[in-house]
Amino acid sequence: MTRIDERASDNTAMDAVVAKKGNNRVTLKELNGLISDVQEYPLKLDSNWYVVSNMWWSKVLEAARQGFVEDIPPIDNSSISYKSDEGFFLRSNLAESIDFHLLPEPVFNRLKEVYGLELTGRDYICRKVVSKNGKPVVEVYPRIVMVYLARDSSRYCELRLTGNDTLIDLRDRALKSLGLSGVPPERLRFYIAHGDKYELVDISQQNVDTYFDTAQKVYVDVCNPDNTWFINNERHANSKNDFASNSLTSYSFYDTSRERQGLCVKGACGLQNLGNTCFMASALQCLSNVPELTEYFLSNRYVADINKKNPLGTHGELARAYGDLLQSMWSGENCSVVPRRVKMTIGQFAPRFSGYAQQDSQELLAYVLDGLHEDLNRIKVKPYVPDDETLEKLEEHEQAEKSWQAYKARNDSIIVDLVHGQLKSTLVCPVCAKVSIKFDPFCFLSVPLPPKEKVRQVVTLIFNSKRRWAKFTITMANSTTVQDAINTMKNSLQNVGNDFTGEIVVYSIGFGELSDEVRLLDPAEPIYIEDKNQSLYACQVDHNPNTHKIVVIKNQTQTGRTLSLPMVFTLPSPDYLTRSFLADRVLPFISDTFMKSSLEMCLNDHNSKVGEERDQYKLFYMHGSNAVPFPTTDEPVPFPSGVHMHTVVFQWKASQIFNQYKGADLIDREVSVSSRKDMHLMECIDLFTKQEQLGEEDSWYCPKCKKHERATKKLDLWNLPQILIIHLKRFQYSKWHRDKIDIPVVIPIKGFELNSKLANERHEHVKYDLIAISHHVGGLGGGHYTASALNKTTGKWYEFNDSSVSEIAAPSDPMVGRTPYMLVYRRQHVTCDNMPPDANVEEEMEE
């Protein structure tokens, strides 16, 4: 845990901090300038930055957007802190831009001056900029290490570390504080406490980020005069919780837990959480259960492929660390291991994964696969392969083959053999129609999910009979289409046993409640309307509105005042709009729906005869903005060429015969529904291969137009790998907001076929079986990664939750879940170059 005042500036007196509201004012222009400064302000070593909660910062942004700067409350960090007897502490595992934001000192001081602090000791969170891997970063969580003497825990010291400190620095400072400076190094051992387990520390010139989270307990063990150790004596050495090896020289990075010795299953081995490393454990467990790759490492055949001179790799260090890890996991002797060497190696070559912040399992796996590929690249000297513009003149299959050969000339490894496939990319210039086709390799299919449903739209459904109306509140995404909403309403009606027939037309009424300006909504357009002056209605119609003409009916007084909601009808074939259609189909509906009683009774109440019914209204049809009198005979009203809709106006003499305009009393049920229940994995792939138009920022240079254009782009599957990894893009990111899409996805388990999605008609017919899943549970920032995988040796599924492993039932086929984040599929009947057949893989892994 990290105390809030841990990094307060030494020259800032806490007594001087302004509490509550200040007396100064800030203009909207100045506030917007301060917000811009947050993004542009440089990070300088030893400068102060301040942590503010996302909850409070969102109020600042909203006030700036609305222009009400006086609505901003005092700075409030209650959502990211907690109080104990020792003071206020920053909550663990907070994520920047999700839970908190960082403000440079001038911005924070100005906002504090104007708006004050809600609570001084809690809301003033100052942090220093330090150097980490040669780059300046704000150290939100200063590393506090408590060092105890193993034989006497009442003797301890508290050390504050930075990312530049080494373990030698930690040792020397701890020994000085504990009065042990004179003890020879060989008579000292340092252990990290994992609960009641101990892990021996390798004291070498290593960055403390390798070992320590934000708060850690370390024990110093001093060798006894009889050359025994306190932690390694009989009391601890035989303990089922002992993590210690026998000596520093024989130290293993994968100190093993012996608590279930003799009961461990090969491959069913947990990975100790080193501090927010569940994302790494999840990714590595998925990779460990790829039989062909694991056998390649277990047989040590990878050693001959190590490419130490490849500047794009890790000089073989990642390959060796991963190989050693697999040996421990698949030995059958360990039920859990500590993957510190893998983490250390990854952090050394990819600094974004150093430290102990929560990360993304897919990003980690992507780095590991790329790192292993470069470490094991059989091409020792990569030849220069120039872009060949003549390839686009070839037939697609020949172009694809030559593109793959060019890629393989520089990239040839077990990772390429197993995991890499090929995509076809088609770009079309919107100006000159120039078509550019490229074939590119891929390692992952990162497929999109529909946006998270976060808006609500009210739609009132009007039936074409005497049935009462239904008011739907549809929870949906901004991109949900009108057709999606129509399908949702139909499904809802059918689920409750309604015999719903016909079609639905959706339209908006705008510019005030009594307006009758109507706009028909296209089924393909988004249905969400932000304008509060518009309402959405839907009419049940008798015919398909895409193939039949549409008539909008309006009821008005002679002065043009609206008497009822506009209504929508479809014309029967042959699409003739006649007076008889209005009398037979429309007028009875108006009478039954909007009038106080039947039309006949209304006419009698107003001293009119039924035979004089027509005298109670005049009929007009709209021609542009002009009202044209309707023919007195039954001759059809012509539809202008290309016009699909006509508007007809009933102009009534007696307005008293109508009920209230809105017809609220006609609604007898309100239904809340979601526009999306679940999504099939194949639909995600459809979204991945859907044609899209490029944005301005990623426009394409058209060689024919000689300038950048917003081309259309389409991706297609061309060649599928033996191991297919699909990444479900559950996380949405924007400048100020991040969100998780937790829609359930329908996932095939066995026999998953993708041939229908292949643009390569010569591709062999393939089926895939699911062998591993990386799961993400919870929201951003506070979520947790686990994995489930099929063990090739036992044929059983196991769940991996950090160091815990348990056998589980095979997933139902198909499975439906909100937690799957990354899927690993294995092609049925797999054989590949340089690899033994499937049966031999099983035999070698069982040995």
PDB file of C-alpha atoms in Angstrom, residues 516-610:
ATOM      1  CA  ASP A 516     -46.060  16.886 -37.717  1.00  0.00           C
ATOM      2  CA  GLU A 517     -42.808  17.068 -39.679  1.00  0.00           C
ATOM      3  CA  VAL A 518     -42.007  13.461 -40.444  1.00  0.00           C
ATOM      4  CA  ARG A 519     -38.764  11.806 -41.533  1.00  0.00           C
ATOM      5  CA  LEU A 520     -38.751   8.136 -42.426  1.00  0.00           C
ATOM      6  CA  LEU A 521     -35.637   6.405 -41.119  1.00  0.00           C
ATOM      7  CA  ASP A 522     -33.626   4.220 -43.433  1.00  0.00           C
ATOM      8  CA  PRO A 523     -33.186   0.688 -41.999  1.00  0.00           C
ATOM      9  CA  ALA A 524     -29.402   0.949 -42.386  1.00  0.00           C
ATOM     10  CA  GLU A 525     -28.918   4.235 -40.510  1.00  0.00           C
ATOM     11  CA  PRO A 526     -28.222   4.513 -36.769  1.00  0.00           C
ATOM     12  CA  ILE A 527     -31.443   4.803 -34.794  1.00  0.00           C
ATOM     13  CA  TYR A 528     -30.094   6.820 -31.872  1.00  0.00           C
ATOM     14  CA  ILE A 529     -31.214  10.458 -31.982  1.00  0.00           C
ATOM     15  CA  GLU A 530     -29.581  12.950 -29.629  1.00  0.00           C
ATOM     16  CA  ASP A 531     -32.016  15.781 -30.412  1.00  0.00           C
ATOM     17  CA  LYS A 532     -34.422  15.987 -27.469  1.00  0.00           C
ATOM     18  CA  ASN A 533     -36.985  17.740 -29.686  1.00  0.00           C
ATOM     19  CA  GLN A 534     -37.436  14.611 -31.773  1.00  0.00           C
ATOM     20  CA  SER A 535     -39.406  11.495 -30.891  1.00  0.00           C
ATOM     21  CA  LEU A 536     -39.341   8.112 -32.570  1.00  0.00           C
ATOM     22  CA  TYR A 537     -42.423   6.153 -33.559  1.00  0.00           C
ATOM     23  CA  ALA A 538     -42.886   2.897 -35.408  1.00  0.00           C
ATOM     24  CA  CYS A 539     -45.945   1.797 -37.350  1.00  0.00           C
ATOM     25  CA  GLN A 540     -46.968  -1.729 -38.149  1.00  0.00           C
ATOM     26  CA  VAL A 541     -47.715  -1.837 -41.899  1.00  0.00           C
ATOM     27  CA  ASP A 542     -49.224  -4.483 -44.130  1.00  0.00           C
ATOM     28  CA  HIS A 543     -46.568  -4.655 -46.827  1.00  0.00           C
ATOM     29  CA  ASN A 544     -42.811  -4.550 -47.257  1.00  0.00           C
ATOM     30  CA  PRO A 545     -41.907  -0.823 -47.211  1.00  0.00           C
ATOM     31  CA  ASN A 546     -38.907  -1.503 -49.436  1.00  0.00           C
ATOM     32  CA  THR A 547     -41.092  -2.720 -52.306  1.00  0.00           C
ATOM     33  CA  HIS A 548     -44.371  -0.875 -51.731  1.00  0.00           C
ATOM     34  CA  LYS A 549     -45.164   2.818 -51.776  1.00  0.00           C
ATOM     35  CA  ILE A 550     -45.555   4.572 -48.431  1.00  0.00           C
ATOM     36  CA  VAL A 551     -48.241   7.075 -47.442  1.00  0.00           C
ATOM     37  CA  VAL A 552     -47.880   9.421 -44.457  1.00  0.00           C
ATOM     38  CA  ILE A 553     -51.249  10.537 -43.047  1.00  0.00           C
ATOM     39  CA  LYS A 554     -51.656  13.817 -41.126  1.00  0.00           C
ATOM     40  CA  ASN A 555     -54.736  15.204 -39.360  1.00  0.00           C
ATOM     41  CA  GLN A 556     -54.937  18.987 -39.097  1.00  0.00           C
ATOM     42  CA  THR A 557     -57.377  21.815 -38.497  1.00  0.00           C
ATOM     43  CA  GLN A 558     -58.175  24.352 -41.175  1.00  0.00           C
ATOM     44  CA  THR A 559     -55.549  26.619 -39.593  1.00  0.00           C
ATOM     45  CA  GLY A 560     -52.869  23.920 -39.837  1.00  0.00           C
ATOM     46  CA  ARG A 561     -52.828  22.846 -36.167  1.00  0.00           C
ATOM     47  CA  THR A 562     -51.927  19.205 -35.638  1.00  0.00           C
ATOM     48  CA  LEU A 563     -54.716  16.984 -34.274  1.00  0.00           C
ATOM     49  CA  SER A 564     -52.996  13.596 -34.028  1.00  0.00           C
ATOM     50  CA  LEU A 565     -49.764  11.782 -34.544  1.00  0.00           C
ATOM     51  CA  PRO A 566     -48.812  11.337 -38.187  1.00  0.00           C
ATOM     52  CA  MET A 567     -49.431   7.766 -39.328  1.00  0.00           C
ATOM     53  CA  VAL A 568     -47.694   5.574 -41.895  1.00  0.00           C
ATOM     54  CA  PHE A 569     -49.359   3.106 -44.284  1.00  0.00           C
ATOM     55  CA  THR A 570     -48.150   1.026 -47.208  1.00  0.00           C
ATOM     56  CA  LEU A 571     -50.141   0.747 -50.411  1.00  0.00           C
ATOM     57  CA  PRO A 572     -51.185  -2.628 -51.749  1.00  0.00           C
ATOM     58  CA  SER A 573     -50.227  -3.536 -55.289  1.00  0.00           C
ATOM     59  CA  PRO A 574     -50.371  -1.935 -57.783  1.00  0.00           C
ATOM     60  CA  ASP A 575     -49.428   0.971 -55.500  1.00  0.00           C
ATOM     61  CA  TYR A 576     -52.386   3.157 -56.377  1.00  0.00           C
ATOM     62  CA  LEU A 577     -53.224   5.954 -53.935  1.00  0.00           C
ATOM     63  CA  THR A 578     -56.967   6.508 -54.245  1.00  0.00           C
ATOM     64  CA  ARG A 579     -59.790   8.057 -52.242  1.00  0.00           C
ATOM     65  CA  SER A 580     -61.326   4.613 -51.731  1.00  0.00           C
ATOM     66  CA  PHE A 581     -58.091   3.359 -50.085  1.00  0.00           C
ATOM     67  CA  LEU A 582     -58.238   6.268 -47.668  1.00  0.00           C
ATOM     68  CA  ALA A 583     -61.927   5.680 -46.934  1.00  0.00           C
ATOM     69  CA  ASP A 584     -61.609   1.914 -46.504  1.00  0.00           C
ATOM     70  CA  ARG A 585     -58.225   1.602 -44.780  1.00  0.00           C
ATOM     71  CA  VAL A 586     -57.140   4.920 -43.299  1.00  0.00           C
ATOM     72  CA  LEU A 587     -60.315   6.626 -42.104  1.00  0.00           C
ATOM     73  CA  PRO A 588     -61.503   3.711 -39.906  1.00  0.00           C
ATOM     74  CA  PHE A 589     -58.066   3.639 -38.273  1.00  0.00           C
ATOM     75  CA  ILE A 590     -58.230   7.389 -37.540  1.00  0.00           C
ATOM     76  CA  SER A 591     -61.706   6.936 -36.097  1.00  0.00           C
ATOM     77  CA  ASP A 592     -60.741   3.973 -33.889  1.00  0.00           C
ATOM     78  CA  THR A 593     -57.418   5.412 -32.743  1.00  0.00           C
ATOM     79  CA  PHE A 594     -57.648   9.173 -32.356  1.00  0.00           C
ATOM     80  CA  MET A 595     -61.310  10.145 -32.040  1.00  0.00           C
ATOM     81  CA  LYS A 596     -63.223  10.371 -28.795  1.00  0.00           C
ATOM     82  CA  SER A 597     -65.770   7.878 -30.148  1.00  0.00           C
ATOM     83  CA  SER A 598     -66.628   6.421 -33.529  1.00  0.00           C
ATOM     84  CA  LEU A 599     -66.690   8.790 -36.480  1.00  0.00           C
ATOM     85  CA  GLU A 600     -70.415   8.175 -36.919  1.00  0.00           C
ATOM     86  CA  MET A 601     -71.162   9.183 -33.310  1.00  0.00           C
ATOM     87  CA  CYS A 602     -68.886  12.182 -33.562  1.00  0.00           C
ATOM     88  CA  LEU A 603     -70.747  13.407 -36.625  1.00  0.00           C
ATOM     89  CA  ASN A 604     -74.098  12.933 -34.904  1.00  0.00           C
ATOM     90  CA  ASP A 605     -72.865  14.827 -31.840  1.00  0.00           C
ATOM     91  CA  HIS A 606     -72.053  17.731 -34.113  1.00  0.00           C
ATOM     92  CA  ASN A 607     -75.456  17.669 -35.862  1.00  0.00           C
ATOM     93  CA  SER A 608     -74.018  16.110 -39.006  1.00  0.00           C
ATOM     94  CA  LYS A 609     -75.382  13.276 -40.999  1.00  0.00           C
ATOM     95  CA  VAL A 610     -73.412  10.235 -41.916  1.00  0.00           C
TER      96      VAL A 610
END
